[in-house]
Coordinates of C-alpha atoms in Angstrom, one line a residue:
X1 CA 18.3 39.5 14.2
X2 CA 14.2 39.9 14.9
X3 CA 12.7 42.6 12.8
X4 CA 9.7 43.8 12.6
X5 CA 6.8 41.4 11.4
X6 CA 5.4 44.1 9.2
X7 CA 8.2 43.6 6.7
X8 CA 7.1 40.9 4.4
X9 CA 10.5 40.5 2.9
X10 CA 12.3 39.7 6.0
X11 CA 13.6 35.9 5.7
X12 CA 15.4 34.3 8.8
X13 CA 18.3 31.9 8.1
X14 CA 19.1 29.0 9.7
X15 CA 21.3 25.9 10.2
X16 CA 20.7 22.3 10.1
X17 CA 23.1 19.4 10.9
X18 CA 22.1 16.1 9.2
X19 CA 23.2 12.9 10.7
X20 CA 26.5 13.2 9.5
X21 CA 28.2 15.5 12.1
X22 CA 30.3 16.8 8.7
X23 CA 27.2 17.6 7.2
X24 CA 24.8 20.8 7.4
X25 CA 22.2 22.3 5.7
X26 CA 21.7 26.5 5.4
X27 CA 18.0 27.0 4.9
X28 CA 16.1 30.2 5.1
X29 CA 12.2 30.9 6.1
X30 CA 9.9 33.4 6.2
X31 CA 8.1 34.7 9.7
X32 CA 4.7 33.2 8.0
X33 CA 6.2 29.4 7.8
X34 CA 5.2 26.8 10.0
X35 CA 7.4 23.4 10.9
X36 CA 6.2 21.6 8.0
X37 CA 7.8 23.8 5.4
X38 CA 11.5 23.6 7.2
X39 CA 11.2 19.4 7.6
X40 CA 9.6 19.0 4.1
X41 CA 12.6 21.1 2.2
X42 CA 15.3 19.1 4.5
X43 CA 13.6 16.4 3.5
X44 CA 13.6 17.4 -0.5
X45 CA 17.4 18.3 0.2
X46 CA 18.3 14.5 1.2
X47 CA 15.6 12.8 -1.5
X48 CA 13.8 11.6 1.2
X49 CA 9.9 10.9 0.5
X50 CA 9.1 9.0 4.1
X51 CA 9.4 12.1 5.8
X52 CA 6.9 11.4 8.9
X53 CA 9.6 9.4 10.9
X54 CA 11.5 12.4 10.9
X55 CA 11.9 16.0 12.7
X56 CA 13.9 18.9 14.2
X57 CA 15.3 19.4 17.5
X58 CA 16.3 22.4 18.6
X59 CA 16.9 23.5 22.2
X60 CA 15.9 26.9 24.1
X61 CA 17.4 29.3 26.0
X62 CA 17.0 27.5 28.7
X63 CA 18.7 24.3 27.3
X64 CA 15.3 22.1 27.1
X65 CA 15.1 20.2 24.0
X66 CA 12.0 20.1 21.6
X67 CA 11.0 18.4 19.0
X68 CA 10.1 21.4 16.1
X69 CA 6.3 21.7 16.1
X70 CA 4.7 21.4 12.2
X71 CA 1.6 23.0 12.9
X72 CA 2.8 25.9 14.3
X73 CA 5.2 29.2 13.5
X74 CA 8.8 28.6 13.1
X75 CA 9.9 31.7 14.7
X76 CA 7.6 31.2 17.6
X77 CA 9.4 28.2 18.8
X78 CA 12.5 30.0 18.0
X79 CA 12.1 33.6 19.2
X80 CA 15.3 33.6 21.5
X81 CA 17.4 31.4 19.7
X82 CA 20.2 33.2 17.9
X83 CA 21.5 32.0 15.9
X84 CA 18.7 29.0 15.0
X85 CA 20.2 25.7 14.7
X86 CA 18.1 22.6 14.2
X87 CA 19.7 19.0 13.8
X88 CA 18.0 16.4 11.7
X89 CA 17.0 13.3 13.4
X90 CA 14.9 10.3 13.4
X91 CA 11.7 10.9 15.4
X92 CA 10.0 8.1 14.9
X93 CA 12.0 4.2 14.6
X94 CA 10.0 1.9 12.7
X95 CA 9.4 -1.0 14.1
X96 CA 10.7 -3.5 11.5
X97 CA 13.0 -0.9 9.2
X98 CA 13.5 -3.5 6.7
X99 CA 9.6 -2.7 5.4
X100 CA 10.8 0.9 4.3
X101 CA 10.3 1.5 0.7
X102 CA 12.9 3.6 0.0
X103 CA 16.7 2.8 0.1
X104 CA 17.6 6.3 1.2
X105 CA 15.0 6.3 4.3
X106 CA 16.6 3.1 5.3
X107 CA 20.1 5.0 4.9
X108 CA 19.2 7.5 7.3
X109 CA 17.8 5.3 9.6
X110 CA 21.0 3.7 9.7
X111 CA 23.2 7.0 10.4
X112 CA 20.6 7.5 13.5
X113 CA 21.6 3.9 14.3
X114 CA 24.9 4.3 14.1
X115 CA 24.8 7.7 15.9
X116 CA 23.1 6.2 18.7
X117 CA 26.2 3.2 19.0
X118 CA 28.5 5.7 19.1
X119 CA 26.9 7.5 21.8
X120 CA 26.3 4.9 24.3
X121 CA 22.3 4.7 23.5
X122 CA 22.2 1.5 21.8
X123 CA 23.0 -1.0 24.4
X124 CA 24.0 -4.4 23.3
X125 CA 26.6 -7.4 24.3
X126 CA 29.9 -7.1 23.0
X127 CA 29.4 -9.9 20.4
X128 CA 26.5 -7.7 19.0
X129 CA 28.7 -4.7 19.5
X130 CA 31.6 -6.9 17.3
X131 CA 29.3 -7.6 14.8
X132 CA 27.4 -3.7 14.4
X133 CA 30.9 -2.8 14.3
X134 CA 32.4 -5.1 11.5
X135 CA 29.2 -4.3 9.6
X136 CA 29.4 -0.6 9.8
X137 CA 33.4 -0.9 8.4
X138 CA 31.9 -3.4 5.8
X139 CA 29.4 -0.4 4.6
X140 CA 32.1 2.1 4.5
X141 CA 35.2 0.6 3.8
X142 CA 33.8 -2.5 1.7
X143 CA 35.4 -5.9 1.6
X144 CA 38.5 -6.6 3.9
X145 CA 41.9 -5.7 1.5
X146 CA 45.1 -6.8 3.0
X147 CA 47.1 -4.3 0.4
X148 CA 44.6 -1.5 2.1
X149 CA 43.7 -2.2 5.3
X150 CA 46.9 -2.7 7.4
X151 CA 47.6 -2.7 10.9
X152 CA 45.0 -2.1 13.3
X153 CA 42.7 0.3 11.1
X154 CA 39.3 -0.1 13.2
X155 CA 41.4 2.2 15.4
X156 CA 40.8 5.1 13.2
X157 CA 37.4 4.7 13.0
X158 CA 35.0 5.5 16.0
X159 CA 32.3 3.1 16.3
X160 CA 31.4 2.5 20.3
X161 CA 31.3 4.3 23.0
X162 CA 34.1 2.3 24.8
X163 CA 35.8 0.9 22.1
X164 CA 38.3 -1.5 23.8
X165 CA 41.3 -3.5 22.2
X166 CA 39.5 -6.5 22.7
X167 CA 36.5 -5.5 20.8
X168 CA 38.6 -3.8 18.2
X169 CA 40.6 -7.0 17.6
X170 CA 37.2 -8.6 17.4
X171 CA 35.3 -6.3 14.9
X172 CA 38.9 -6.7 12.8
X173 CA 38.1 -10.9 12.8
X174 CA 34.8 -10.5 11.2
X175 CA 35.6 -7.8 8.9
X176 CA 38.1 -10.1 7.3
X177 CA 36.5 -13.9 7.9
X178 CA 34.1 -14.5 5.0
X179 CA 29.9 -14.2 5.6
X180 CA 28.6 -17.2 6.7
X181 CA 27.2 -19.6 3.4
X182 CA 30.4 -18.9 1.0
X183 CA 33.3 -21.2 0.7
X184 CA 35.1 -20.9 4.0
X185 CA 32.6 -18.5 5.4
X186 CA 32.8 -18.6 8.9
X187 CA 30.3 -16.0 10.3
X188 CA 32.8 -12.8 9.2
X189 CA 31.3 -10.3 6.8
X190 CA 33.6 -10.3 3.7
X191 CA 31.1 -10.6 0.9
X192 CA 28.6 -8.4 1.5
X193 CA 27.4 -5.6 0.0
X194 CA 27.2 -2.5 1.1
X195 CA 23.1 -3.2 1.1
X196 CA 23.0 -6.4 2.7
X197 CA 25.6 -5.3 5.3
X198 CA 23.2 -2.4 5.5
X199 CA 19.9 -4.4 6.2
X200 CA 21.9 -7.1 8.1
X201 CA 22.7 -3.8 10.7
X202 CA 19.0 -2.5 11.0
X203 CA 18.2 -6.1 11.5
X204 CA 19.9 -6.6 14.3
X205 CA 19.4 -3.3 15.7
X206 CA 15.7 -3.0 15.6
X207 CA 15.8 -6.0 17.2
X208 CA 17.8 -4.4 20.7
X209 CA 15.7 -3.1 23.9
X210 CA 17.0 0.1 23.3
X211 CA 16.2 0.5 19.8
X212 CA 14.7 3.8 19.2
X213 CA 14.2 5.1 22.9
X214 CA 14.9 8.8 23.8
X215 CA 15.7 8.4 28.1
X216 CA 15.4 10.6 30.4
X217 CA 17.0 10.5 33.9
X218 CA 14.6 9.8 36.5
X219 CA 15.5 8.9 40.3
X220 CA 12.7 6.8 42.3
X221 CA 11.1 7.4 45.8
X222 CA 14.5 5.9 47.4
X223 CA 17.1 7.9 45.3
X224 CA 17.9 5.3 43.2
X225 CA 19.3 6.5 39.2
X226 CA 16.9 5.1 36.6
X227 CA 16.2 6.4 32.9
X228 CA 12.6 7.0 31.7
X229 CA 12.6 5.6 27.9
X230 CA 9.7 5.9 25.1
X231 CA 9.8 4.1 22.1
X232 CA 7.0 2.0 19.4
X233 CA 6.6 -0.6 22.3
X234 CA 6.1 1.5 24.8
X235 CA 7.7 3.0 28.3
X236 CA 10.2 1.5 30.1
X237 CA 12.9 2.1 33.0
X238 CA 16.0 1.1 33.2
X239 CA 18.8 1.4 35.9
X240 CA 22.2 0.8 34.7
X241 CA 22.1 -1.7 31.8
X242 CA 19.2 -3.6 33.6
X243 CA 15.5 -3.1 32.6
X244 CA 13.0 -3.0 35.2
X245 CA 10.0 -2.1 34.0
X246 CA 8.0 -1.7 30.9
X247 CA 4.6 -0.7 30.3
X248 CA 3.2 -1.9 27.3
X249 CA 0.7 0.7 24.7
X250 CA -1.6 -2.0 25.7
X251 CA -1.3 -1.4 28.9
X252 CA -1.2 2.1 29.2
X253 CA -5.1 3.7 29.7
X254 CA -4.0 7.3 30.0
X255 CA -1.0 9.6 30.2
X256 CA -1.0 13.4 31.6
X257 CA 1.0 14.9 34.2
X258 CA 0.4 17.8 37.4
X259 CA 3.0 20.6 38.0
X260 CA 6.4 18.6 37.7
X261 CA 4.8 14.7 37.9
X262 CA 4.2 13.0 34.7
X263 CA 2.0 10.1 35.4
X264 CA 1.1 7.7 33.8
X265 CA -2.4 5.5 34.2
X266 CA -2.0 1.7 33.7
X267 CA -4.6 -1.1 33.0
X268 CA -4.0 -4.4 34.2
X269 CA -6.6 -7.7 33.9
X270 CA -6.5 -8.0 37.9
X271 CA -5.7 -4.4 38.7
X272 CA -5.1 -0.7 38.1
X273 CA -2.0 1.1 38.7
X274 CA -0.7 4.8 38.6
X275 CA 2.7 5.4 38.4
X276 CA 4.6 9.0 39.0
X277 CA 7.9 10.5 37.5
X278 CA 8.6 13.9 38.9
X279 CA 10.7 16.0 36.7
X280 CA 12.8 19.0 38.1
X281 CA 11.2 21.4 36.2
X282 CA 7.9 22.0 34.3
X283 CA 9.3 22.5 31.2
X284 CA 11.1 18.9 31.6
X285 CA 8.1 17.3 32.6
X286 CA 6.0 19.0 29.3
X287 CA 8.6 17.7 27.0
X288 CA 8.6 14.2 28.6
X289 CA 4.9 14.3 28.2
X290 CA 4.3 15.4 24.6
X291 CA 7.1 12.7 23.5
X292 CA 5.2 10.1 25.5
X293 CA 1.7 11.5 23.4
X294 CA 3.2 11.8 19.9
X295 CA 5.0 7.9 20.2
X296 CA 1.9 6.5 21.9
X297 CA -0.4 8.0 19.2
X298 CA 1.9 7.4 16.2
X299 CA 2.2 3.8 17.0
X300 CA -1.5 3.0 18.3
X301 CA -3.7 5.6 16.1
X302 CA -5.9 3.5 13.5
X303 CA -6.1 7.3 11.6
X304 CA -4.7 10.8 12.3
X305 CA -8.2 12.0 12.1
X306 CA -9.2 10.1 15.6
X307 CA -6.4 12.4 17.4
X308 CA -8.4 15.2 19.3
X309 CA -7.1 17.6 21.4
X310 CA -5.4 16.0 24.4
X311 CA -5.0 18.1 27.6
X312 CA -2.3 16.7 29.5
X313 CA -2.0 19.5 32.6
X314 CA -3.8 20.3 35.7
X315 CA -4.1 22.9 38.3
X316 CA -0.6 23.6 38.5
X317 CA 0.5 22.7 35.0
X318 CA -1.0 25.9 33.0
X319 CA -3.7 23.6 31.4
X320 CA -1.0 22.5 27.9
X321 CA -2.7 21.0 25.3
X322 CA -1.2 19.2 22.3
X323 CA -3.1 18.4 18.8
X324 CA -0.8 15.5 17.2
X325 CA 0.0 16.6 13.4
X326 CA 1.1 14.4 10.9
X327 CA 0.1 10.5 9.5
X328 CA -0.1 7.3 11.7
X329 CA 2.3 4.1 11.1
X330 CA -1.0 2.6 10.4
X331 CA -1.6 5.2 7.3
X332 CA 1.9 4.9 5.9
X333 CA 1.6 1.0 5.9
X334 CA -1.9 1.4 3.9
X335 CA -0.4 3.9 2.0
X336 CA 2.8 1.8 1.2
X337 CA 0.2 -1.5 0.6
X338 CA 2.2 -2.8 2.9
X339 CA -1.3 -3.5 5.3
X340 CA -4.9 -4.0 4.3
X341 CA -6.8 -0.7 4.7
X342 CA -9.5 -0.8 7.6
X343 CA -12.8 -0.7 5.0
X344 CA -11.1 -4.2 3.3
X345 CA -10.4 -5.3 6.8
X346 CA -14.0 -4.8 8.0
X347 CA -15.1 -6.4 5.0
X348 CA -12.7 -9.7 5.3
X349 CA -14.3 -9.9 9.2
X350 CA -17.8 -9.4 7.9
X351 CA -16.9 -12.9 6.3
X352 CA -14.9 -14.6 8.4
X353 CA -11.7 -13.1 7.4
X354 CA -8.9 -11.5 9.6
X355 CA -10.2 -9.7 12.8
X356 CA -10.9 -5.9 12.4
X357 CA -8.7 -3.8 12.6
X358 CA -9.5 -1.3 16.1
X359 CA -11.2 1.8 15.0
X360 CA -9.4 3.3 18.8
X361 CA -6.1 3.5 20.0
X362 CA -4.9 0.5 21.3
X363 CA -5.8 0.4 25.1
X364 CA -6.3 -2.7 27.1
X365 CA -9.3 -3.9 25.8
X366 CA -8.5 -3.3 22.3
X367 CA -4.9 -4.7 22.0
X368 CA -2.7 -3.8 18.9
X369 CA -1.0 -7.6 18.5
X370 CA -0.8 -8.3 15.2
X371 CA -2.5 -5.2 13.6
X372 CA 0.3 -3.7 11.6
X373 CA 0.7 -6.9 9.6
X374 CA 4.1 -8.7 11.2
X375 CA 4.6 -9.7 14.7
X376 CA 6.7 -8.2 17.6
X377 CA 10.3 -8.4 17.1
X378 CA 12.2 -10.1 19.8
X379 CA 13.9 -7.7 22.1
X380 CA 16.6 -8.1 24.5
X381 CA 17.5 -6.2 27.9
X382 CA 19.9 -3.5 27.5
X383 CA 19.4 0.2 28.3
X384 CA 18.0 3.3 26.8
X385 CA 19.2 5.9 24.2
X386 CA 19.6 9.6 24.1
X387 CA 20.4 12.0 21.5
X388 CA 23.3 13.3 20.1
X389 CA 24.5 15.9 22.3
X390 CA 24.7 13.7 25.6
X391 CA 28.6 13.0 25.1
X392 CA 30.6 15.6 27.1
X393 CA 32.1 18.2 25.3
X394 CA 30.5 17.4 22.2
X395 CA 28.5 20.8 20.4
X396 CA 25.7 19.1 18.7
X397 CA 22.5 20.7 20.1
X398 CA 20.5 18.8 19.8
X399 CA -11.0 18.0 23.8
X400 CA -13.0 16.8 22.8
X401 CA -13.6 13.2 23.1
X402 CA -12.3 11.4 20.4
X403 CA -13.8 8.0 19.1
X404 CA -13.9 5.4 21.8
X405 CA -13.0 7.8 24.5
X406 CA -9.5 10.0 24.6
X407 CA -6.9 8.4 26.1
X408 CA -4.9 11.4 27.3
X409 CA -6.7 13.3 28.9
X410 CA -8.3 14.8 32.7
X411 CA -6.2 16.1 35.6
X412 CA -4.1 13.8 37.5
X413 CA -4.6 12.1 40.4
X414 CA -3.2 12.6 43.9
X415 CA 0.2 10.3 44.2
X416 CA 0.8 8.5 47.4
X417 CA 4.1 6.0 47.8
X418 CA 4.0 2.3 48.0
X419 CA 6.9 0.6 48.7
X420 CA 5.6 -2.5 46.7
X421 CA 5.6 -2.3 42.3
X422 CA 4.6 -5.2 40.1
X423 CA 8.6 -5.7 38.9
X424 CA 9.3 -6.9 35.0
X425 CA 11.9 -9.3 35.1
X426 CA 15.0 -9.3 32.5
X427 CA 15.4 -11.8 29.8
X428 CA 18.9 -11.6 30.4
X429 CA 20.9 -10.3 32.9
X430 CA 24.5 -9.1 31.7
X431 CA 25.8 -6.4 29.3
X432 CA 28.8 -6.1 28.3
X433 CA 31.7 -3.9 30.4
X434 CA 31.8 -1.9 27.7
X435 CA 28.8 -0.7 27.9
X436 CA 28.3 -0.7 31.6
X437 CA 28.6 3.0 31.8
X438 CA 27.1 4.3 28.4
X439 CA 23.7 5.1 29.4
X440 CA 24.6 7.4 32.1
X441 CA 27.4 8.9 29.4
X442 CA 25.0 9.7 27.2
X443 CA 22.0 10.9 29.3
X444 CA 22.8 14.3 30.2
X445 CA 21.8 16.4 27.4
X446 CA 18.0 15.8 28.9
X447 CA 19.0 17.9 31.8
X448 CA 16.4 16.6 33.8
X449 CA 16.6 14.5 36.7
X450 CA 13.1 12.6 38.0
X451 CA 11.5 11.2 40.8
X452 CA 9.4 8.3 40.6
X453 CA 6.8 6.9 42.6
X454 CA 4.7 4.1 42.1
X455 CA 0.9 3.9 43.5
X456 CA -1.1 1.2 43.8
X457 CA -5.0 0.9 43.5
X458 CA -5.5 -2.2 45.3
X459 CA -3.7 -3.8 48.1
X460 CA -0.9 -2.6 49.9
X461 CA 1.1 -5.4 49.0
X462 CA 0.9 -7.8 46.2
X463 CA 0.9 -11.6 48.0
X464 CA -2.6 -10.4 50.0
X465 CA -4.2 -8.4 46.7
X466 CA -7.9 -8.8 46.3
X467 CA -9.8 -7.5 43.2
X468 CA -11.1 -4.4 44.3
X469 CA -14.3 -2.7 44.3
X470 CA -15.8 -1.2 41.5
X471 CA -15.5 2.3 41.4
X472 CA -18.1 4.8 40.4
X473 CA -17.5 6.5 37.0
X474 CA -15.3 9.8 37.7
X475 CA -18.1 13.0 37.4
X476 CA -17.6 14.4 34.1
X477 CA -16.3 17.9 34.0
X478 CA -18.8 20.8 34.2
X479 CA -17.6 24.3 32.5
X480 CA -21.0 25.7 35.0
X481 CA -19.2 23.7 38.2
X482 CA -16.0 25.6 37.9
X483 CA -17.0 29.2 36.2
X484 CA -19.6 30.1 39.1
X485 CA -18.0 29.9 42.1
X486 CA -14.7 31.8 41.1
X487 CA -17.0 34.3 39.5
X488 CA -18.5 34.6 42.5
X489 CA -15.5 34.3 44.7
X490 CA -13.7 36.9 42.4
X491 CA -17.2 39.3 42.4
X492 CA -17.4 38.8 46.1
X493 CA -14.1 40.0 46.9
X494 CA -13.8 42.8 45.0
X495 CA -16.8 44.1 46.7
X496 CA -15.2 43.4 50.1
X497 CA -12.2 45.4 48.9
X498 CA -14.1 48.4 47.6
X499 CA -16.1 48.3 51.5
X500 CA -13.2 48.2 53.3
X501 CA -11.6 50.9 50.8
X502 CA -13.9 53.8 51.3
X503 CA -15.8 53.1 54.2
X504 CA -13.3 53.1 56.4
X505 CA -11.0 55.4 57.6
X506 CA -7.9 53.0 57.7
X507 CA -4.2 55.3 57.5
X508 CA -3.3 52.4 55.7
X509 CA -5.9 53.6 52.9
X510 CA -5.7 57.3 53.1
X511 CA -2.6 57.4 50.1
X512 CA -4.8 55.4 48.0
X513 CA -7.9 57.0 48.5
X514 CA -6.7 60.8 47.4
X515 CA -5.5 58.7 44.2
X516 CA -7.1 60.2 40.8
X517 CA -8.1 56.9 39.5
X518 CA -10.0 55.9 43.1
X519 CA -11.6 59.6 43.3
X520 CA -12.9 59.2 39.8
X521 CA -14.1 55.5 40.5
X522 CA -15.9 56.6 43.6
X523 CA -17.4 59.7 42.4
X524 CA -18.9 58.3 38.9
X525 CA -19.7 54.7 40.2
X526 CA -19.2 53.5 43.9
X527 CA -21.3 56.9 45.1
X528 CA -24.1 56.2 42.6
X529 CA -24.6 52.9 43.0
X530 CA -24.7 53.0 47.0
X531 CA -26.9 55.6 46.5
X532 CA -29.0 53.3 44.4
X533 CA -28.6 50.5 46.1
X534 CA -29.8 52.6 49.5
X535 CA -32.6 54.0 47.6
X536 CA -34.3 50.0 46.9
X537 CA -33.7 48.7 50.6
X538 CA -35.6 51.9 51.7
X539 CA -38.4 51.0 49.6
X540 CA -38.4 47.5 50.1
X541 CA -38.8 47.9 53.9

């Protein structure tokens, strides 16, 4: 299917499902096109102009999922795929989705949503499940027509994961009892349009734990199944239905990861914390990590001109590096007029006016509450969502420093295991049965299974913690520190070699000695420069 680059002409072709499974897009590029150009014409295709909560996803020959890179070459992401299918999908989940300007971004958004229902990622109670579900019929089918809808018809539509007779009966109930404020309204949804059923569904959605998190399986130090979630608040773990931790933006100082380990550094007022997730590959842990940078920075970035070049690997990690491409929520809210720009905002706090907005990403001493112009939306305690392909048997694919210091960046530090971690407690405690097995349902398309382990920097167990010593600034790196010693190490051993090469008489060496290449080195420079080298100890002694 690859020819040869030198062909200008060549164009690839490939395929792109859209939100609606019944739904695909045939779209041909060139070798010379980068990401940008294949999102902006999907994009163009569906009238969408918000294209930056958006992407592709495509997964490799290897089954590892990525997120289609803008800056770079198509066809280098995709060299072994054949054929190249991409699906369409919402990248980044606003916040509050009922600030979108356009209708039709809101309309995707809602696909995603309803996606996500479907496939066990959206965790919710059965009453919010009722109510998602009498909503989505309300959009599609319209107001409840006893000449049209007959018998049990929520039957033939597919809404939840487990969709049980009980919450079928219930969905049914609302679809028919009139919206709440009307003559007889009682709560139901008859009435409604199709966009205020619409924006009563994002409503309640965005408003869910789960809402707009991508999970990954992890396992902690004792075996235990957990999923590792990312999302505009930040990362959190679930096991089962139950959240038990989340680490705020705020909270998070710096992300990288080592070999299979992505870490993640956390800032506390009292304390310091690093806390381990090892993936079962490195691949895995890459893609956990570059999710982790592009969420964190799209959220927390004041500007996409204050993302440098973030090095997330170690020694055993092959040194990865990611440049974040595209516009900040920030931007598109100053861009929208949705939020005061950051010049009128250091102008209102020359006078008194609001605070200034943080010319960093937000880290624990410059918090992001209440920068993006409307407060955090309350959240409840579900679990985590994955794309589409998690459900069985289904075939959809799916350094520089910047200003104020880089917050993803340096290799990691050494991970030791502490039994004891600062737990987040629930808000609430029960999901519905439904639901109780939909996050493990619908996380196996990540393929990758972690381990975590928590380390602490102070005490060995919270009840006798004491503030711990300050520590002295970590030595900044020094290209001189690491360059002379393995040029000297690599130097010295080669010289070693050539020694023990031709001035012994080892029957090991004998084959490689009457080799061409060695007789030519020896004659034409190892004889001439011992000779040399002979020639100046004489004369200095």
């Amino acid at each position: 299917m690859f020819k040869s680059r030198g062909d200008s002409n060549i164009v690839y072709k490939c395929t792109v499902r859209l939100l609606e499974d019944t739904e695909i897009l045939e779209c041909e590029f060139h070798p010379s096109y980068k990401g940008k150009f294949l999102l902006e014409h999907v994009c163009q295709q569906l009238n969408l102009t918000e294209t930056d909560y958006f992407g592709l996803r495509y997964v490799d020959a290897n089954g590892q999922r990525h997120w289609l890179h803008l800056a770079k070459l198509i066809l280098k992401q995709v060299k072994d795929a054949s054929p190249i299918l991409f699906s369409f999908r919402v990248k980044f989940y606003p916040p509050n989705p009922l600030l979108l300007k356009e209708d039709v971004t809101r309309f995707q958004i809602y696909l995603q949503l309803k996606r996500d229902l479907l496939h066990g990622r959206l965790y919710c109670t059965a009453n919010e499940a009722a109510m998602l579900g009498a909503l989505i019929i309300q959009i599609e089918l319209g107001d409840y027509d006893p000449n049209i809808h007959v018998g049990n018809y929520v039957t033939e539509m597919r809404l939840l994961l487990r969709q049980t007779d009980a919450i079928e009966a219930r969905i049914q109930e609302l679809h028919q009892e009139p919206v709440e404020g009307t003559p007889g309204g009682t709560g139901g949804v008859k009435g409604m349009s199709t966009q205020e059923a619409e924006r009563t569904f994002l409503k309640i959605a965005c408003q869910l734990d789960t809402y707009g998190v991508d999970p990954h399986p992890v396992k902690d130090h004792r075996g235990n199944q957990l999923y590792l979630g990312i999302n505009h608040c930040g990362i959190l773990t679930f096991q089962g239905s139950r959240k038990t931790h989340h680490f705020k933006w705020s909270e998070v100082h710096k992300i990288n990861f080592e070999g299979r380990m992505f870490i993640v550094h956390l800032n506390y007022p009292e304390k310091k914390h690093t806390v381990g997730f090892k993936c079962p590959s490195g691949a895995a842990c890459r893609h956990v990590w570059c999710c982790a940078i592009e969420q964190m920075l799209f959220f927390t970035l004041p500007s996409s001109s204050d993302a440098c070049v973030y090095s997330g690997g170690g020694l055993f990690s092959w040194g990865t590096k990611f440049k974040y491409v595209g516009r900040t929520e920030r931007e598109i809210l100053e861009r929208d007029g949705l939020l005061a720009s950051r010049d009128s905002q250091d102008e209102g706090s020359s006078t008194g006016g609001k605070r200034k907005a943080s010319s960093v990403p937000a880290t624990p001493s410059t918090p992001m509450t209440g920068d993006f112009g409307y407060s955090s939306l309350p959240r409840s305690t579900h679990s985590a969502p994955l794309e589409e392909s998690a459900i069985p048997g289904s075939n959809i694919p799916d350094g520089e420093a910047c200003t104020g210091g880089c917050l993803l960046s340096g290799a990691a530090v050494d991970i030791a295991l502490c039994d004891h971690f600062r737990t987040v407690s629930d808000d609430k405690t029960a999901c519905a049965e439904y639901t109780r097995d939909s996050f493990e349902h619908s996380s196996t398309e990540s393929g990758a299974t972690t381990h975590a382990t928590h380390v602490s920097h102070a005490s060995q167990h919270a009840d006798d913690w004491r503030p711990p010593a300050l520590q002295p600034p970590p030595r900044p790196f020094s290209l001189l520190r690491a360059f002379v010693p393995s040029f000297l190490f690599v130097w010295l051993s080669l010289a070693l070699g050539m020694l023990l090469l031709f001035e012994t008489d080892w029957p090991l060496f004998r084959p490689l000695k009457r080799k061409p290449e060695l007789v030519s080195l020896r004659h034409h420079y190892y004889a001439p420069l011992k000779e040399y080298l002979k020639k100046k100890v004489v004369e200095l002694f």
